mmCIF file of C-alpha atoms and ligand atoms in Angstrom:
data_model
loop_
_atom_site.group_PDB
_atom_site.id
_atom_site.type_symbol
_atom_site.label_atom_id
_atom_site.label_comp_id
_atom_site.label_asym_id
_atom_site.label_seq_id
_atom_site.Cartn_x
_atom_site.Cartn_y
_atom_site.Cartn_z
ATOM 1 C CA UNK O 1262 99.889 113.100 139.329
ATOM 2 C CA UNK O 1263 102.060 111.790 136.227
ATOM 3 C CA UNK O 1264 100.545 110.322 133.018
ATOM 4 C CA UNK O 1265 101.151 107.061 132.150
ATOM 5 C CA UNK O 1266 100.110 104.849 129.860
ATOM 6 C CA UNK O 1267 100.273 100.847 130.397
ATOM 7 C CA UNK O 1268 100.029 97.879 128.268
ATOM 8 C CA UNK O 1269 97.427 94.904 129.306
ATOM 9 C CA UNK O 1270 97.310 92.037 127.493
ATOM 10 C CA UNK O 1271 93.039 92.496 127.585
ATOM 11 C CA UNK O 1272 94.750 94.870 124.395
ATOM 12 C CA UNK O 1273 95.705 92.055 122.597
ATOM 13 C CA UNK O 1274 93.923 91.703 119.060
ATOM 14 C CA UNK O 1275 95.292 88.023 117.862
ATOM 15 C CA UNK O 1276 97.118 89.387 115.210
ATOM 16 C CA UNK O 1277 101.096 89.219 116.028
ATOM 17 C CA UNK O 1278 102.419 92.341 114.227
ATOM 18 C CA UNK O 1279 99.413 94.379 114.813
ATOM 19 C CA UNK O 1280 99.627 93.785 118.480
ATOM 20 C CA UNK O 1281 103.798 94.446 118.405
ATOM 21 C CA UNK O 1282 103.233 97.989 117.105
ATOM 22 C CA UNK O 1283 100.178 98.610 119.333
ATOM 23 C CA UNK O 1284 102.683 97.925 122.098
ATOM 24 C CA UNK O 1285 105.163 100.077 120.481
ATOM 25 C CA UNK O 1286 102.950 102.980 120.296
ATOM 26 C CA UNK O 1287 101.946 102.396 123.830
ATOM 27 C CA UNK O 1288 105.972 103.031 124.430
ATOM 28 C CA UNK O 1289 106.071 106.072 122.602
ATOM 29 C CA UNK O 1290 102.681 107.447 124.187
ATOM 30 C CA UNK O 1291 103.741 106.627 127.278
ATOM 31 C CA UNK O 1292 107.200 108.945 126.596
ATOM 32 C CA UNK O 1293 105.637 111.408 125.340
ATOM 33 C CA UNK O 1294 103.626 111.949 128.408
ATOM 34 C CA UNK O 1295 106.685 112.247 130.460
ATOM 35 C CA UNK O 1296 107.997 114.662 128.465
ATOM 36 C CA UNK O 1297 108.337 118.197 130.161
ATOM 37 C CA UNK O 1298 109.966 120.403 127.877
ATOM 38 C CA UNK O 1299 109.076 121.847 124.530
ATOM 39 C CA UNK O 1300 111.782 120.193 122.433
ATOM 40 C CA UNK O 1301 111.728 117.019 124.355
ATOM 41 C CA UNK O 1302 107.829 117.135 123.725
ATOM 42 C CA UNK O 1303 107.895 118.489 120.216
ATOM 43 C CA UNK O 1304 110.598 115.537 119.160
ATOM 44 C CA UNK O 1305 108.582 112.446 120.756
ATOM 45 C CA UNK O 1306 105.229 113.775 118.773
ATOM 46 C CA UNK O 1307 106.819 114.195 115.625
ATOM 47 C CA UNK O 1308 108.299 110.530 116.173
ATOM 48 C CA UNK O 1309 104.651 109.357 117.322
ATOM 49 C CA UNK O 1310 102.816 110.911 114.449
ATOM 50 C CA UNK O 1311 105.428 108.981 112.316
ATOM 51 C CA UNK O 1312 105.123 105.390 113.599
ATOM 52 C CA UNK O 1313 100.734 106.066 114.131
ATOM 53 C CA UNK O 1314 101.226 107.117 110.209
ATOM 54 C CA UNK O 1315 103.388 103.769 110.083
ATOM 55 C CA UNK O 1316 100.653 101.870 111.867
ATOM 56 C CA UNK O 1317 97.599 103.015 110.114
ATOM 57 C CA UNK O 1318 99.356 102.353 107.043
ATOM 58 C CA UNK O 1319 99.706 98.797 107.748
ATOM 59 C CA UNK O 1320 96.583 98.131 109.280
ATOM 60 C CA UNK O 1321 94.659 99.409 106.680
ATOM 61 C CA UNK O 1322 96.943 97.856 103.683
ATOM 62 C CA UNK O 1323 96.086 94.134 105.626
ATOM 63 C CA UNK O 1324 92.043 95.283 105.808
ATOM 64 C CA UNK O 1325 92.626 95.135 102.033
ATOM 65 C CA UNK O 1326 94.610 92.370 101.637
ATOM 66 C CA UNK O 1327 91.677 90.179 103.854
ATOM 67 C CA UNK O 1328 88.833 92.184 102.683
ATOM 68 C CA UNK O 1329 88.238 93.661 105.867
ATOM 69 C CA UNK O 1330 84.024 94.760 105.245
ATOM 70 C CA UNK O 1331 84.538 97.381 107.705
ATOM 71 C CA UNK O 1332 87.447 99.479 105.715
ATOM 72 C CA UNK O 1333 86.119 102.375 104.895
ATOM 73 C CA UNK O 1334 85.036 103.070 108.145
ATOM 74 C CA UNK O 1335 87.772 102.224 109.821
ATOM 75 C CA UNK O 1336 89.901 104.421 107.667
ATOM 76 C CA UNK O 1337 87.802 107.148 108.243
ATOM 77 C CA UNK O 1338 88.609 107.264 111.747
ATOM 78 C CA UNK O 1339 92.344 106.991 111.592
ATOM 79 C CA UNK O 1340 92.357 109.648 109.800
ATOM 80 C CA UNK O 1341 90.104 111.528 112.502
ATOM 81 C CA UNK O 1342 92.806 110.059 114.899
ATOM 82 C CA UNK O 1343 95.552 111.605 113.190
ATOM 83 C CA UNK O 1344 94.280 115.329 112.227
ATOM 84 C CA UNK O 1345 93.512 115.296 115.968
ATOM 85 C CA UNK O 1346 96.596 114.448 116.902
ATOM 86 C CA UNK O 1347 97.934 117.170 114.412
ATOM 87 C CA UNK O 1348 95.762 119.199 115.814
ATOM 88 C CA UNK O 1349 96.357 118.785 119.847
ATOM 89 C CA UNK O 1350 99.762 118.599 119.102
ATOM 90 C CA UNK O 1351 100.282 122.162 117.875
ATOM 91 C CA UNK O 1352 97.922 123.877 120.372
ATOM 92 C CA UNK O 1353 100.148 121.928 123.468
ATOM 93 C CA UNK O 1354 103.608 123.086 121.826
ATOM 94 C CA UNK O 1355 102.474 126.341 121.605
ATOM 95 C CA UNK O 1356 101.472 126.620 125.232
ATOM 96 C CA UNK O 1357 102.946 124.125 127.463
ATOM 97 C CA UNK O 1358 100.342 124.707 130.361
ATOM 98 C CA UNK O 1359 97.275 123.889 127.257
ATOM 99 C CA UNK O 1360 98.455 119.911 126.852
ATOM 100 C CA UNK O 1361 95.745 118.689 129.167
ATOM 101 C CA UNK O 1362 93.565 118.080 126.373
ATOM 102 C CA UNK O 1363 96.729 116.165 124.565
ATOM 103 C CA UNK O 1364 97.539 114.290 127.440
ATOM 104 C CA UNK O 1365 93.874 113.261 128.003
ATOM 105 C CA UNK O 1366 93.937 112.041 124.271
ATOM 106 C CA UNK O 1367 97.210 110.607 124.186
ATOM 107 C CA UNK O 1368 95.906 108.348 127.360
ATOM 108 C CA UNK O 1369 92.702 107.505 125.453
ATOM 109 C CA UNK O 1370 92.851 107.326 121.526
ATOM 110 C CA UNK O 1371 95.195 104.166 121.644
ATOM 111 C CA UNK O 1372 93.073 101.965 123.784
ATOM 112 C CA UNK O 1373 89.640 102.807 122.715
ATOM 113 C CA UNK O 1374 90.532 102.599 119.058
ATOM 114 C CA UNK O 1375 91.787 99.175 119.955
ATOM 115 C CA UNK O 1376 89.106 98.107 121.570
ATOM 116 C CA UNK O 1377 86.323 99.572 120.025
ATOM 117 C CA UNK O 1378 87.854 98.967 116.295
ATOM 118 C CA UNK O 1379 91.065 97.121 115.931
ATOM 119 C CA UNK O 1380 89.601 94.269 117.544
ATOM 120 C CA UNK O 1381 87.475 93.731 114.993
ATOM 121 C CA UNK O 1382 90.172 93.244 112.571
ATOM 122 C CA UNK O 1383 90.998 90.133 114.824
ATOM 123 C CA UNK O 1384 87.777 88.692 115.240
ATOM 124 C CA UNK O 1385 87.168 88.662 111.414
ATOM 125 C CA UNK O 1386 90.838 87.522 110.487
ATOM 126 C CA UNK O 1387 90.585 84.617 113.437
ATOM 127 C CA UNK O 1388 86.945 83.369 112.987
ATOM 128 C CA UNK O 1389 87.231 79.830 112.217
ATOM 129 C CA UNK O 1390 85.676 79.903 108.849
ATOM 130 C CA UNK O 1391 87.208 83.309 107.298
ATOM 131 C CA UNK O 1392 89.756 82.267 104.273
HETATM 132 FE FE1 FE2 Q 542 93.000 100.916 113.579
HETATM 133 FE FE1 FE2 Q 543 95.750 99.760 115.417
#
């Protein structure tokens, strides 16, 4: 069976540009999971690991701009997030018939960071007495 990855608006954190590149990345996930050769593969990750970097940036530079208590953290595991994907990443192109384990993370990492952190982000930013 195909990998695929889909957007649901459950995803949704209540903050606009944080939830447009959340849906982006769910695009270039989902790609990248579709992929079946090495360059085709090799070309989407590089332009994922880009736009996560891209991401991360962002989110973290508006946890410091609404002094987000739970930075540190947070940063922390983006950066897990990303040596991971670093990591996966090179052990798949290497061996096409290893990317189970990326595929399994590429289908998972997105929406449980969401949900389990990101979210957070929203609640604090959209509580009615923050500001
Ligand atoms: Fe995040
Ligand atoms: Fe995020």
């Amino acid at each position: 069976m195909e990998n695929t990855l889909t957007w649901l608006d459950d995803y949704l954190i209540g903050i606009d540009a944080v939830d447009k590149q959340h849906q982006f990345l769910f695009e270039l996930i989902d790609k990248t999971l579709k992929c079946k050769e090495k360059t085709e593969l090799q070309l989407a990750l590089i332009k994922l690991y880009k736009y996560t970097r891209e991401h991360f940036n962002d989110e973290e530079a508006l946890m410091r701009d609404c002094g987000y208590a739970g930075y540190e953290e947070h940063v922390k595991q983006h950066n897990i997030l990303i040596s991971e994907l670093n990591h996966k990443s090179k052990i798949a192109l290497n061996n096409l018939e290893e990317r189970n384990n990326l595929d399994t993370f590429l289908v998972n990492w997105l929406v449980i960071h969401i949900l389990e952190e990101d979210i957070n982000i929203g609640d604090f930013l959209n509580a009615p007495f923050s500001n």
